[in-house]
Amino acid sequence: MTATMSALSVRNLVKRYGTVTAVDGLDLTVGAGECFGLLGPNGAGKTTTIEICEGLLTPDSGEVLVLGLDWKRDERALRQRLGVQLQETQLAEKVTVEETVRLFRSFYANGREVNEVINLVQLEEKRRARVGTLSGGQKQRLSVACALVGDPDLVFLDEPTTGLDPQSRRQLWDLVERLKKLGRTIVLTTHYMDEAERLCDRVAIVDHGRIIALGSPRELIRSLGAEQVVECALESADGITVDDLQALPGVLEALLVAASWTLQVNAAHETIPALLALVNARGAKLTELSTHSPTLEDVFVSLTGRHLREGG
Amino acid sequence: MVAPETPGTPGSPSARTRYSPLFELTRVRFLEFLREPEAVFWTFVFPILLATGLGIAFRSRSAEVVKIAVVASADGVRVRAALAADSLLDVALVSDSVASESLRMGTVALVVVPVSATSVEYRYDDARPDARNTRLLVDRAIQKAGGAYSPVATAETLVSEPGSRYVDFVVPGLLAMNLMGSGIWSIGFAIVDARRKKLLKRLVATPMRRGHYLASFLVMRIGLMVIEVSVISSFGHFVFGVPMRGPLLTFITVALFGTFAFGALGLLIASRARTVEAASGMMNVVMLPMWVASGVFFAASRFPDVVQPFVQALPLTAVVDALRLNMLQGAGFAGVASELAILAAWLVVAFTIALRLFRWR
Ligand SMILES: Nc1ncnc2c1ncn2[C@@H]1O[C@H](COP(=O)(O)OP(=O)(O)O)[C@@H](O)[C@H]1O
Ligand SMILES: [Mg+2]
């Protein structure tokens, strides 16, 4: 796919804040109709990247083409074709859902009917409710409604589910899936690996302003080569080293992350008995043991030696 | 303002309801204002309460009757008869000790002690202004009864006509103060709040024209100004009889110029501030000197000559003066030209700087 055909194309993007390099030479290509995710921990540079793409920040260097257009030359035309949801916008509290959507609708030459968008985000019952009375999830869906009301070709969603309860998150996921069915191109950022895995056709894992892995969630997970991930926490295990664990049967990679061990394995049924035997032999104590199928989180851990979220 | 356009040909995207951005932005401005009970109170109710309070406190009264005491004696009875001729004096004949006690308690302003048939002693507190006035009244009555002769004939005309009372002075001041307060506060606060909540940034991410956003504040201010000014001036006019002697068109023009100038100042204050606290601090710095210096409650001419050029250049002074000239002295455009020029200058300068500095994100 050439740069002019893609919905979004970013080349060698750099953005600095004083001594902090928020975005450090980032390249991206998003195809039309794709749901693309930027996955990374807090401070990775996701918001900075997406806001440069939205024309809200200017990069220090690099090239950004959105729908084949350039921000410097085609700002007015571009704004008509983009839908934007910012990470931290608070809509006016005293205004109702319908009034808010109507206001945003008025800025676009073409777009959806106000009621249609309200239905799409499932806020029919809250049509006449003031924004201040909405729950977090409802506010977020309203915020997405404002991004959709101009019937955009490309939608940017910055951490759409951060801070929401599980049920509200699922409602938002349903909404994004409806958008995908409508064939909209979506670029979203998240620090939830399950969200990226579930929603995105392709994911770029971002850390320190760079993309450290790129591909479909399945490709990324498969790249680990592991069938399973074993996590364990050991006590009084001074004698046990990375090499000891790495030497266990079936272990592809052993990592110590935030005081607990993560073993990527291709034969858990061989690794676990051997692990227990090792622990026993060294007089250590096993305080936690769990296994799961590999996720994007494990990809991130494997690449950075850190978890996506502290305590997550 | 433009009402929503009606649909064109059905089926095409343009067939859908079209909304005017300026209309919708202005509508939201009004809705937000009307749904904020405090804002409605400070804008409409407070000036009326203030005008009422001041109107009552400074209402024109018939001269007050003062209480005095005369120490009881044979001469005392005669002195009382002499004083009773003056209707402004309420005279009590009491014992010396009661008289002294009443004076100490402040229930009488002065005590007359008859010393002999041809001499009296006045006891009063020289620091009390009413006591000194009372002494003059009492002395005049006693001297007159004693046969004093006034060589110059005098005649008195008491003045209490609309246009020269305190309430007439203060209502134009309150009007101007209200224009300043609601102009600076409503624009400044709304913009800084929208910036703090990243709503401004969100709007910039749409195709909204920035001029429409700023214009919506202007339209809202004009709309609210019409209501504020009508409410306060008709209250003053119909309840206290404050005159509206000048041409109404001049009055409206002054109010409009004031609205624009204060709106531009509000915009300037809000152009960079990121927190409501920072903005309200700046608003107080801007408004407080004008509340004090611009002659809302007392004539600005009381300030020393050296500061007069500054006082006269303040936008609030210009609005106060122009409104007083128009309402009380019947001035038309020619009479308030210099004030309008000052306001236009403030508008141009503040608006230009505000646009330069304005931070949309
Ligand atoms: N306006 C700013 N001023 C200074 N530093 C900033 C600013 N915005 C972001 N940063 C810094 O840039 C880095 C990337 O931030 P951000 O793009 O918000 O990350 P993310 O959205 O992935 O959490 C962080 O280290 C952040 O502190
Ligand atoms: Mg972010």
XYZ file of C-alpha atoms and ligand atoms in Angstrom:
701
model
C 0.000 0.000 0.000
C 1.489 3.357 -0.980
C 1.562 6.357 1.289
C -1.091 8.208 -0.664
C -3.529 5.313 -0.472
C -3.162 4.752 3.240
C -5.447 6.492 5.716
C -2.498 7.587 7.817
C 1.169 7.618 7.105
C 3.802 8.830 9.565
C 7.511 8.967 8.806
C 10.312 9.462 11.300
C 8.227 11.509 13.717
C 10.059 13.339 16.520
C 8.591 15.511 19.283
C 10.557 16.845 22.240
C 9.442 18.621 25.396
C 12.603 20.209 26.756
C 14.864 17.295 27.561
C 12.079 14.710 27.241
C 11.789 13.080 23.853
C 8.120 12.124 23.800
C 8.195 10.701 20.270
C 11.520 9.430 19.043
C 11.578 8.609 15.334
C 8.247 6.858 14.883
C 6.933 5.340 11.627
C 3.349 4.234 11.033
C 1.118 3.268 8.163
C -2.573 2.646 8.675
C -4.640 1.252 5.821
C -8.152 2.370 4.968
C -10.791 0.441 6.903
C -8.270 -0.805 9.415
C -8.598 -0.646 13.199
C -5.104 0.196 14.344
C -3.944 0.271 17.951
C -1.084 2.068 19.655
C -0.393 -0.001 22.747
C 2.043 1.133 25.371
C 2.485 2.130 28.998
C 1.763 5.603 30.369
C 4.248 8.121 29.047
C 5.137 5.998 26.017
C 4.221 8.856 23.665
C 0.854 7.589 22.414
C -1.086 10.803 23.073
C 1.676 12.954 21.626
C 1.749 10.809 18.477
C -2.014 10.774 17.998
C -2.329 14.534 18.646
C 0.297 15.235 16.012
C -1.749 13.094 13.623
C -4.853 15.093 14.640
C -3.084 18.337 13.774
C -3.236 19.564 17.374
C 0.509 19.459 17.952
C 3.302 20.213 15.527
C 6.168 17.731 15.380
C 9.787 18.826 15.677
C 10.517 16.766 12.602
C 8.999 14.037 10.507
C 6.257 13.754 7.959
C 2.546 13.148 8.551
C 0.021 12.478 5.819
C -3.590 12.018 6.876
C -5.972 10.711 4.200
C -3.237 11.678 1.786
C -3.415 15.316 2.937
C -0.935 17.540 4.714
C -1.864 19.526 7.837
C -0.079 22.664 6.699
C -1.879 22.874 3.389
C -5.233 21.141 3.887
C -6.244 21.786 7.474
C -9.818 22.858 6.703
C -10.549 19.913 4.429
C -8.941 17.480 6.850
C -10.929 18.671 9.870
C -14.151 17.922 7.979
C -13.089 14.316 7.483
C -11.694 13.419 10.911
C -13.392 12.379 14.097
C -11.408 13.025 17.253
C -11.797 11.938 20.828
C -9.205 13.387 23.203
C -7.915 11.673 26.281
C -8.940 14.333 28.756
C -11.784 16.437 27.360
C -14.594 17.273 29.775
C -17.685 18.357 27.879
C -19.805 21.187 29.290
C -21.695 19.861 32.307
C -24.809 21.991 32.095
C -25.588 21.088 28.520
C -27.636 18.024 27.581
C -26.507 15.082 25.473
C -28.622 16.185 22.533
C -27.489 19.813 22.735
C -23.855 18.718 22.843
C -24.156 16.453 19.804
C -26.068 19.160 17.974
C -23.313 21.661 18.664
C -20.665 19.355 17.256
C -22.897 18.482 14.321
C -23.159 22.138 13.415
C -19.417 22.347 12.672
C -19.541 19.768 9.877
C -20.821 20.426 6.382
C -21.978 16.819 6.069
C -22.592 14.265 8.711
C -24.998 12.074 10.543
C -28.302 13.036 12.082
C -28.030 13.934 15.743
C -30.491 11.210 16.762
C -28.761 8.627 14.643
C -25.462 9.214 16.433
C -27.114 9.222 19.844
C -28.656 5.869 19.002
C -25.363 4.548 17.694
C -23.681 5.189 21.042
C -26.775 3.938 22.889
C -27.583 7.099 24.780
C -31.236 7.345 23.628
C -32.468 7.322 27.204
C -30.050 10.060 28.181
C -30.896 12.354 25.291
C -32.242 15.078 27.563
C -29.912 14.418 30.493
C -27.243 16.975 31.303
C -23.669 15.862 30.711
C -22.901 16.403 34.404
C -25.342 13.659 35.384
C -23.843 10.982 33.107
C -21.682 8.113 34.341
C -18.063 7.878 33.219
C -18.914 5.333 30.553
C -21.815 7.406 29.240
C -19.642 10.524 29.083
C -17.062 8.583 27.130
C -19.683 7.300 24.689
C -20.954 10.857 24.262
C -17.410 11.917 23.559
C -17.222 9.229 20.862
C -20.586 10.415 19.518
C -19.087 13.884 19.059
C -16.229 12.267 17.137
C -18.668 10.420 14.865
C -21.215 13.131 14.155
C -19.322 14.447 11.119
C -19.380 10.957 9.603
C -15.562 10.886 9.493
C -13.366 8.792 7.217
C -10.854 8.400 10.019
C -11.567 8.263 13.750
C -8.958 8.841 16.465
C -9.755 7.488 19.927
C -7.223 8.250 22.676
C -7.544 5.820 25.582
C -11.308 5.498 25.160
C -11.772 3.094 28.063
C -9.229 4.315 30.607
C -10.807 4.692 34.022
C -14.031 2.890 33.107
C -15.597 -0.018 34.975
C -15.597 -3.408 33.192
C -19.182 -3.122 31.995
C -18.677 0.332 30.512
C -15.498 -0.884 28.849
C -17.412 -3.706 27.193
C -20.078 -1.259 25.977
C -17.389 0.878 24.424
C -15.797 -2.138 22.791
C -19.179 -3.008 21.280
C -19.373 0.526 19.952
C -15.928 0.294 18.343
C -16.908 -3.029 16.822
C -20.039 -1.448 15.314
C -17.804 1.227 13.814
C -15.526 -1.405 12.351
C -18.536 -3.066 10.736
C -19.401 0.314 9.193
C -15.967 0.216 7.554
C -14.500 3.221 9.367
C -10.755 3.538 9.761
C -9.969 3.731 13.463
C -6.750 4.608 15.237
C -6.929 4.060 18.970
C -4.465 4.156 21.818
C -4.656 2.027 24.913
C -2.563 0.624 27.691
C -4.893 -2.368 28.061
C -3.499 -5.351 26.168
C -6.864 -7.144 26.208
C -8.461 -4.134 24.530
C -5.840 -4.027 21.773
C -6.084 -7.781 21.313
C -9.815 -7.729 21.013
C -10.378 -4.617 18.886
C -7.358 -4.043 16.705
C -6.533 -5.542 13.353
C -2.974 -4.417 13.859
C -1.114 -3.160 16.891
C 2.015 -1.093 17.287
C 3.619 -1.577 20.661
C 5.113 1.760 21.708
C 7.725 2.376 24.368
C 9.803 5.518 24.973
C 8.442 7.127 21.834
C 9.389 4.288 19.520
C 7.568 1.366 17.990
C 9.151 -1.795 19.334
C 6.817 -4.300 17.679
C 4.216 -4.148 14.939
C 1.718 -6.660 13.619
C -1.649 -8.256 14.197
C -2.174 -9.301 17.821
C -1.982 -12.910 16.745
C 1.287 -12.435 14.840
C 2.829 -10.603 17.753
C 1.832 -13.288 20.195
C 2.992 -16.017 17.861
C 6.357 -14.298 17.514
C 7.024 -15.249 21.135
C 7.012 -18.889 20.050
C 5.620 -19.833 23.448
C 2.576 -22.058 23.980
C 2.115 -20.963 27.558
C 3.397 -18.493 30.094
C 4.197 -19.652 33.610
C 4.380 -17.015 36.313
C 5.698 -17.778 39.749
C 6.873 -15.976 42.843
C 9.549 -17.532 45.036
C 10.608 -16.875 48.616
C 14.080 -17.429 50.080
C 15.242 -18.376 46.611
C 18.648 -16.688 46.764
C 20.302 -19.606 45.064
C 17.999 -19.676 42.032
C 19.235 -17.705 39.027
C 17.934 -16.864 35.586
C 20.199 -19.553 34.192
C 18.665 -22.189 36.477
C 15.190 -21.349 35.231
C 16.284 -20.959 31.655
C 17.728 -24.480 31.869
C 14.409 -26.036 32.884
C 12.833 -28.231 30.203
C 10.467 -26.460 27.806
C 11.530 -22.915 28.823
C 12.123 -20.511 25.947
C 12.814 -17.454 28.026
C 12.923 -16.627 31.722
C 12.527 -13.066 33.000
C 12.389 -11.512 36.448
C 9.729 -8.804 36.267
C 8.683 -6.811 39.313
C 9.805 -9.485 41.825
C 8.150 -12.407 40.101
C 9.352 -14.782 37.399
C 7.824 -15.032 33.970
C 8.690 -18.162 31.992
C 7.703 -18.453 28.379
C 7.364 -22.156 27.750
C 6.348 -24.488 24.958
C 5.638 -27.453 27.202
C 4.126 -26.445 30.520
C 3.538 -30.046 31.535
C 7.323 -30.590 31.499
C 8.332 -27.224 32.936
C 6.108 -27.148 35.993
C 7.207 -30.464 37.577
C 10.830 -29.516 36.948
C 10.249 -26.093 38.472
C 8.704 -27.630 41.595
C 11.604 -30.059 41.898
C 14.115 -27.185 41.597
C 12.329 -25.162 44.246
C 12.261 -28.153 46.556
C 15.904 -29.002 46.014
C 17.026 -25.420 46.835
C 14.835 -25.175 49.935
C 12.926 -22.240 48.470
C 9.199 -21.615 48.851
C 6.733 -21.175 46.021
C 4.230 -18.455 46.968
C 2.473 -18.091 43.646
C 2.139 -20.169 40.519
C -0.057 -19.569 37.510
C -0.133 -20.273 33.822
C -1.908 -18.558 30.982
C -1.926 -18.428 27.207
C 0.448 -15.762 25.945
C -0.975 -12.253 25.485
C 0.266 -8.937 24.146
C 1.279 -8.180 27.710
C 3.774 -11.045 27.487
C 5.056 -9.649 24.216
C 5.642 -6.322 25.955
C 7.282 -8.003 28.940
C 9.503 -10.023 26.657
C 10.573 -6.909 24.746
C 11.070 -4.535 27.668
C 11.377 -6.604 30.811
C 8.550 -4.486 32.288
C 4.815 -4.824 32.642
C 2.551 -2.511 30.670
C 0.945 -1.234 33.832
C 2.427 -1.149 37.267
C 0.248 -3.423 39.371
C -1.575 -4.534 36.238
C -28.070 34.648 14.770
C -29.339 32.311 12.132
C -32.037 29.739 12.735
C -31.410 26.137 11.622
C -31.855 25.828 7.888
C -34.564 23.600 6.579
C -33.747 20.440 4.598
C -33.106 20.570 0.858
C -33.689 17.619 -1.449
C -34.451 14.418 0.431
C -32.043 11.511 0.205
C -28.774 13.384 -0.291
C -26.547 14.158 2.704
C -27.418 17.834 2.370
C -31.053 16.889 2.879
C -30.264 16.375 6.522
C -30.942 19.123 9.011
C -28.325 21.850 8.795
C -27.336 23.745 11.887
C -25.636 27.116 11.974
C -22.463 26.875 14.076
C -22.740 30.431 15.367
C -26.341 29.839 16.366
C -25.522 26.578 18.130
C -22.482 28.008 19.900
C -24.502 30.994 21.081
C -27.366 28.765 22.160
C -25.042 26.692 24.313
C -23.569 29.906 25.783
C -27.045 31.054 26.865
C -28.062 27.626 28.146
C -24.933 27.366 30.247
C -25.545 30.809 31.688
C -29.219 30.273 32.450
C -28.522 26.905 34.080
C -26.061 28.507 36.490
C -28.249 29.948 39.259
C -25.371 31.906 40.821
C -24.627 33.641 37.548
C -28.254 34.637 37.150
C -28.304 35.940 40.712
C -25.154 38.058 40.419
C -26.149 39.406 37.041
C -29.787 40.266 37.564
C -30.829 40.039 41.201
C -27.781 41.453 42.938
C -27.758 44.886 41.235
C -31.431 45.307 42.072
C -30.870 44.389 45.702
C -27.955 46.796 45.845
C -29.940 49.606 44.236
C -32.814 48.989 46.645
C -30.517 48.966 49.657
C -28.758 52.144 48.621
C -32.040 53.756 47.616
C -33.456 53.127 51.066
C -30.320 54.056 52.971
C -29.866 57.329 51.110
C -33.506 58.218 50.564
C -34.342 61.885 50.987
C -35.815 62.417 54.416
C -37.556 65.308 56.038
C -35.173 66.808 58.580
C -34.959 64.726 61.698
C -36.292 65.836 65.075
C -33.518 65.929 67.685
C -33.984 65.185 71.349
C -32.606 67.568 73.940
C -32.984 67.909 77.691
C -33.535 71.047 79.788
C -32.624 70.920 83.476
C -35.770 71.575 85.489
C -35.958 74.955 87.271
C -38.113 78.095 87.152
C -36.033 79.380 84.225
C -36.146 75.911 82.731
C -39.869 76.101 82.104
C -39.406 79.386 80.256
C -36.501 78.008 78.198
C -38.591 75.003 77.252
C -41.407 77.212 76.060
C -38.922 79.136 73.897
C -37.526 75.914 72.419
C -40.903 74.296 71.828
C -41.493 76.922 69.146
C -38.954 75.055 66.959
C -40.626 71.974 65.530
C -37.273 70.247 64.985
C -36.584 70.026 68.706
C -38.084 67.465 71.061
C -37.580 68.964 74.522
C -37.740 67.121 77.874
C -37.664 68.889 81.247
C -35.684 66.650 83.637
C -33.531 66.740 86.759
C -29.844 67.549 86.465
C -28.749 63.978 87.130
C -31.196 62.467 84.617
C -30.072 65.029 82.028
C -26.397 64.130 82.534
C -27.213 60.439 82.341
C -29.154 60.882 79.063
C -26.283 62.837 77.578
C -23.840 60.110 78.505
C -26.087 57.461 76.976
C -26.484 59.513 73.826
C -30.287 59.589 74.037
C -30.192 63.372 73.961
C -27.851 65.392 71.823
C -27.518 68.318 74.170
C -28.489 69.504 77.649
C -29.531 73.102 78.353
C -28.802 74.322 81.893
C -30.578 77.621 82.647
C -28.173 79.611 84.841
C -30.258 82.762 85.295
C -32.999 84.615 83.462
C -30.444 85.917 80.968
C -27.890 83.188 80.731
C -27.849 79.484 79.830
C -25.158 76.847 79.656
C -24.995 74.203 76.867
C -23.565 70.783 77.652
C -22.746 68.556 74.653
C -20.083 66.406 73.078
C -18.209 68.532 70.590
C -17.148 65.410 68.658
C -20.713 64.574 67.672
C -21.650 66.416 64.476
C -25.355 66.300 65.298
C -24.625 67.841 68.723
C -22.982 70.837 67.105
C -25.896 71.279 64.725
C -28.277 70.951 67.658
C -26.387 73.636 69.559
C -26.890 76.018 66.638
C -30.617 75.231 66.468
C -31.100 75.570 70.231
C -29.100 78.761 70.418
C -31.015 80.285 67.536
C -34.354 79.506 69.233
C -33.254 80.825 72.590
C -31.741 84.025 71.176
C -34.845 84.615 69.095
C -37.091 84.189 72.138
C -34.762 86.565 73.983
C -35.402 89.201 71.346
C -32.488 88.722 68.922
C -32.951 90.414 65.596
C -31.925 88.999 62.183
C -30.666 91.885 60.050
C -30.732 89.875 56.772
C -33.965 88.392 55.530
C -33.608 84.809 54.231
C -35.728 82.529 52.119
C -35.199 78.754 51.703
C -35.963 76.367 48.839
C -35.635 72.692 49.731
C -34.325 70.493 46.889
C -35.332 66.851 46.537
C -36.170 66.429 42.906
C -35.361 63.410 40.725
C -31.930 63.716 39.153
C -30.106 65.194 42.088
C -30.562 62.521 44.735
C -28.017 59.864 45.682
C -30.082 57.123 44.101
C -29.967 59.012 40.786
C -26.215 59.201 41.108
C -25.752 55.577 42.016
C -28.053 53.779 39.542
C -25.943 54.689 36.459
C -22.903 53.626 38.493
C -24.461 50.271 39.279
C -25.412 49.804 35.642
C -21.841 50.412 34.562
C -20.440 48.203 37.292
C -22.773 45.432 36.209
C -21.669 45.739 32.583
C -18.073 45.460 33.688
C -18.600 42.577 36.101
C -20.706 40.403 33.866
C -18.669 41.230 30.755
C -15.291 40.417 32.230
C -16.431 37.603 34.452
C -18.726 35.692 32.105
C -16.339 35.742 29.154
C -13.159 35.233 31.133
C -14.482 32.454 33.286
C -16.163 30.536 30.466
C -13.069 30.574 28.254
C -10.602 29.605 30.971
C -12.928 26.852 32.147
C -13.201 25.494 28.601
C -9.430 25.602 28.256
C -8.879 23.863 31.586
C -11.302 21.112 30.628
C -9.596 20.703 27.232
C -12.908 21.579 25.653
C -11.237 24.387 23.739
C -8.732 21.913 22.338
C -11.562 19.547 21.469
C -13.381 22.303 19.575
C -10.219 23.207 17.715
C -10.081 19.577 16.561
C -13.381 20.119 14.713
C -13.847 22.276 11.600
C -15.312 25.003 13.845
C -14.220 28.481 12.796
C -12.425 30.135 15.692
C -14.093 33.420 14.863
C -17.470 31.793 15.424
C -16.427 30.703 18.878
C -15.379 34.217 19.869
C -18.397 35.759 18.141
C -20.727 33.543 20.166
C -19.496 35.268 23.318
C -20.127 38.628 21.756
C -23.670 37.685 20.782
C -24.326 36.277 24.241
C -22.991 39.404 25.920
C -25.109 41.665 23.759
C -28.192 39.578 24.508
C -27.568 39.496 28.229
C -26.590 43.166 28.289
C -29.966 44.112 26.832
C -31.685 42.171 29.615
C -29.388 43.421 32.392
C -29.615 47.032 31.349
C -33.381 46.924 30.855
C -33.982 45.263 34.198
C -31.765 47.601 36.204
C -32.662 50.843 34.470
C -36.402 50.177 34.477
C -36.180 49.217 38.127
C -34.403 52.489 38.872
C -36.803 54.429 36.727
C -40.101 52.970 37.902
C -39.301 52.312 41.551
C -37.081 55.270 42.403
C -37.995 57.603 39.585
C -34.417 57.799 38.315
C -34.645 59.929 35.179
C -33.757 58.831 31.658
C -33.406 62.304 30.196
C -31.041 61.679 27.284
C -31.736 60.051 23.919
C -32.321 56.329 24.283
C -30.111 55.613 21.269
C -27.153 57.247 23.012
C -27.908 55.245 26.142
C -27.939 51.987 24.159
C -24.754 52.912 22.310
C -22.917 53.597 25.559
C -24.080 50.250 26.932
C -22.964 48.500 23.723
C -19.550 50.166 23.700
C -19.140 49.263 27.368
C -20.104 45.668 26.635
C -17.543 45.448 23.833
C -14.747 47.085 25.807
C -15.294 44.926 28.896
C -15.762 41.843 26.741
C -12.411 42.505 25.096
C -10.836 42.912 28.545
C -12.388 39.599 29.624
C -10.985 37.976 26.499
C -7.559 39.456 27.199
C -7.578 38.177 30.778
C -8.660 34.740 29.554
C -6.284 34.628 26.614
C -3.571 32.588 28.299
C -4.702 31.599 31.794
C -4.968 27.851 32.327
C -6.664 27.840 35.720
C -9.779 29.550 36.956
C -7.822 30.701 40.019
C -5.222 32.510 37.929
C -7.932 34.143 35.840
C -10.053 35.259 38.790
C -6.946 36.721 40.415
C -6.300 38.754 37.288
C -9.947 39.777 37.066
C -9.797 41.143 40.600
C -6.594 43.026 39.831
C -8.312 44.597 36.841
C -11.708 45.281 38.392
C -10.881 46.293 41.957
C -9.123 49.571 41.103
C -12.046 50.505 38.881
C -14.618 49.732 41.546
C -12.755 52.111 43.824
C -11.619 54.808 41.414
C -14.259 55.045 38.730
C -16.903 56.870 40.715
C -19.571 54.201 41.026
C -20.487 55.127 44.600
C -18.936 58.582 44.951
C -17.678 61.140 42.478
C -14.364 60.193 40.855
C -13.428 63.887 41.009
C -12.615 63.400 44.704
C -9.309 61.811 43.710
C -6.268 64.114 43.568
C -5.549 65.962 40.335
C -2.365 64.002 39.617
C -4.265 60.730 39.247
C -7.205 62.223 37.371
C -5.820 61.434 33.871
C -5.577 57.760 34.860
C -8.972 57.698 36.509
C -10.557 59.333 33.475
C -8.919 56.839 31.104
C -10.408 53.818 32.888
C -13.176 52.142 30.892
C -15.470 51.970 33.913
C -15.085 55.724 34.479
C -16.005 56.299 30.840
C -19.165 54.186 31.091
C -20.198 55.674 34.456
C -19.672 59.228 33.247
C -21.386 58.654 29.920
C -24.403 57.015 31.537
C -24.733 59.819 34.102
C -24.383 62.464 31.431
C -27.024 60.738 29.348
C -29.513 59.765 32.030
C -29.240 62.729 34.388
C -28.174 65.580 32.135
C -29.784 64.457 28.914
C -26.547 64.215 26.897
C -26.723 62.873 23.335
C -23.869 61.526 21.210
C -22.012 64.835 21.182
C -22.076 64.936 24.962
C -20.540 61.509 25.432
C -18.179 61.453 22.427
C -14.978 61.468 24.470
C -16.218 58.594 26.667
C -17.163 56.568 23.585
C -13.710 57.239 22.132
C -12.048 55.960 25.314
C -14.156 52.793 25.188
C -13.404 52.244 21.498
C -9.693 52.561 22.244
C -9.928 49.971 25.020
C -11.838 47.651 22.726
C -9.326 47.851 19.888
C -6.219 47.558 22.057
C -7.493 44.779 24.323
C -8.992 42.768 21.475
C -5.875 43.001 19.322
C -3.584 41.893 22.133
C -6.018 39.154 23.176
C -6.066 37.658 19.673
C -2.270 37.724 19.577
C -1.928 35.971 22.920
C -4.894 33.642 22.721
C -4.049 30.040 23.535
C -6.463 27.582 21.956
C -5.010 24.436 23.512
N 2.952 19.275 27.256
C 3.956 18.518 27.701
N 5.006 19.102 28.305
C 6.039 18.360 28.748
N 6.120 17.034 28.641
C 5.103 16.389 28.054
C 3.975 17.099 27.553
N 3.116 16.198 27.008
C 3.689 14.990 27.162
N 4.869 15.105 27.786
C 5.798 14.004 28.102
O 5.972 13.243 26.936
C 5.966 11.868 27.233
C 4.880 11.169 26.424
O 3.620 11.577 26.891
P 2.253 11.081 26.255
O 2.334 11.232 24.787
O 1.150 11.784 26.943
O 2.254 9.552 26.641
P 1.060 8.504 26.677
O -0.112 9.095 26.014
O 1.596 7.311 25.966
O 0.796 8.202 28.113
C 5.774 11.747 28.724
O 7.053 11.578 29.304
C 5.185 13.041 29.109
O 5.552 13.368 30.416
Mg -2.019 9.358 26.749
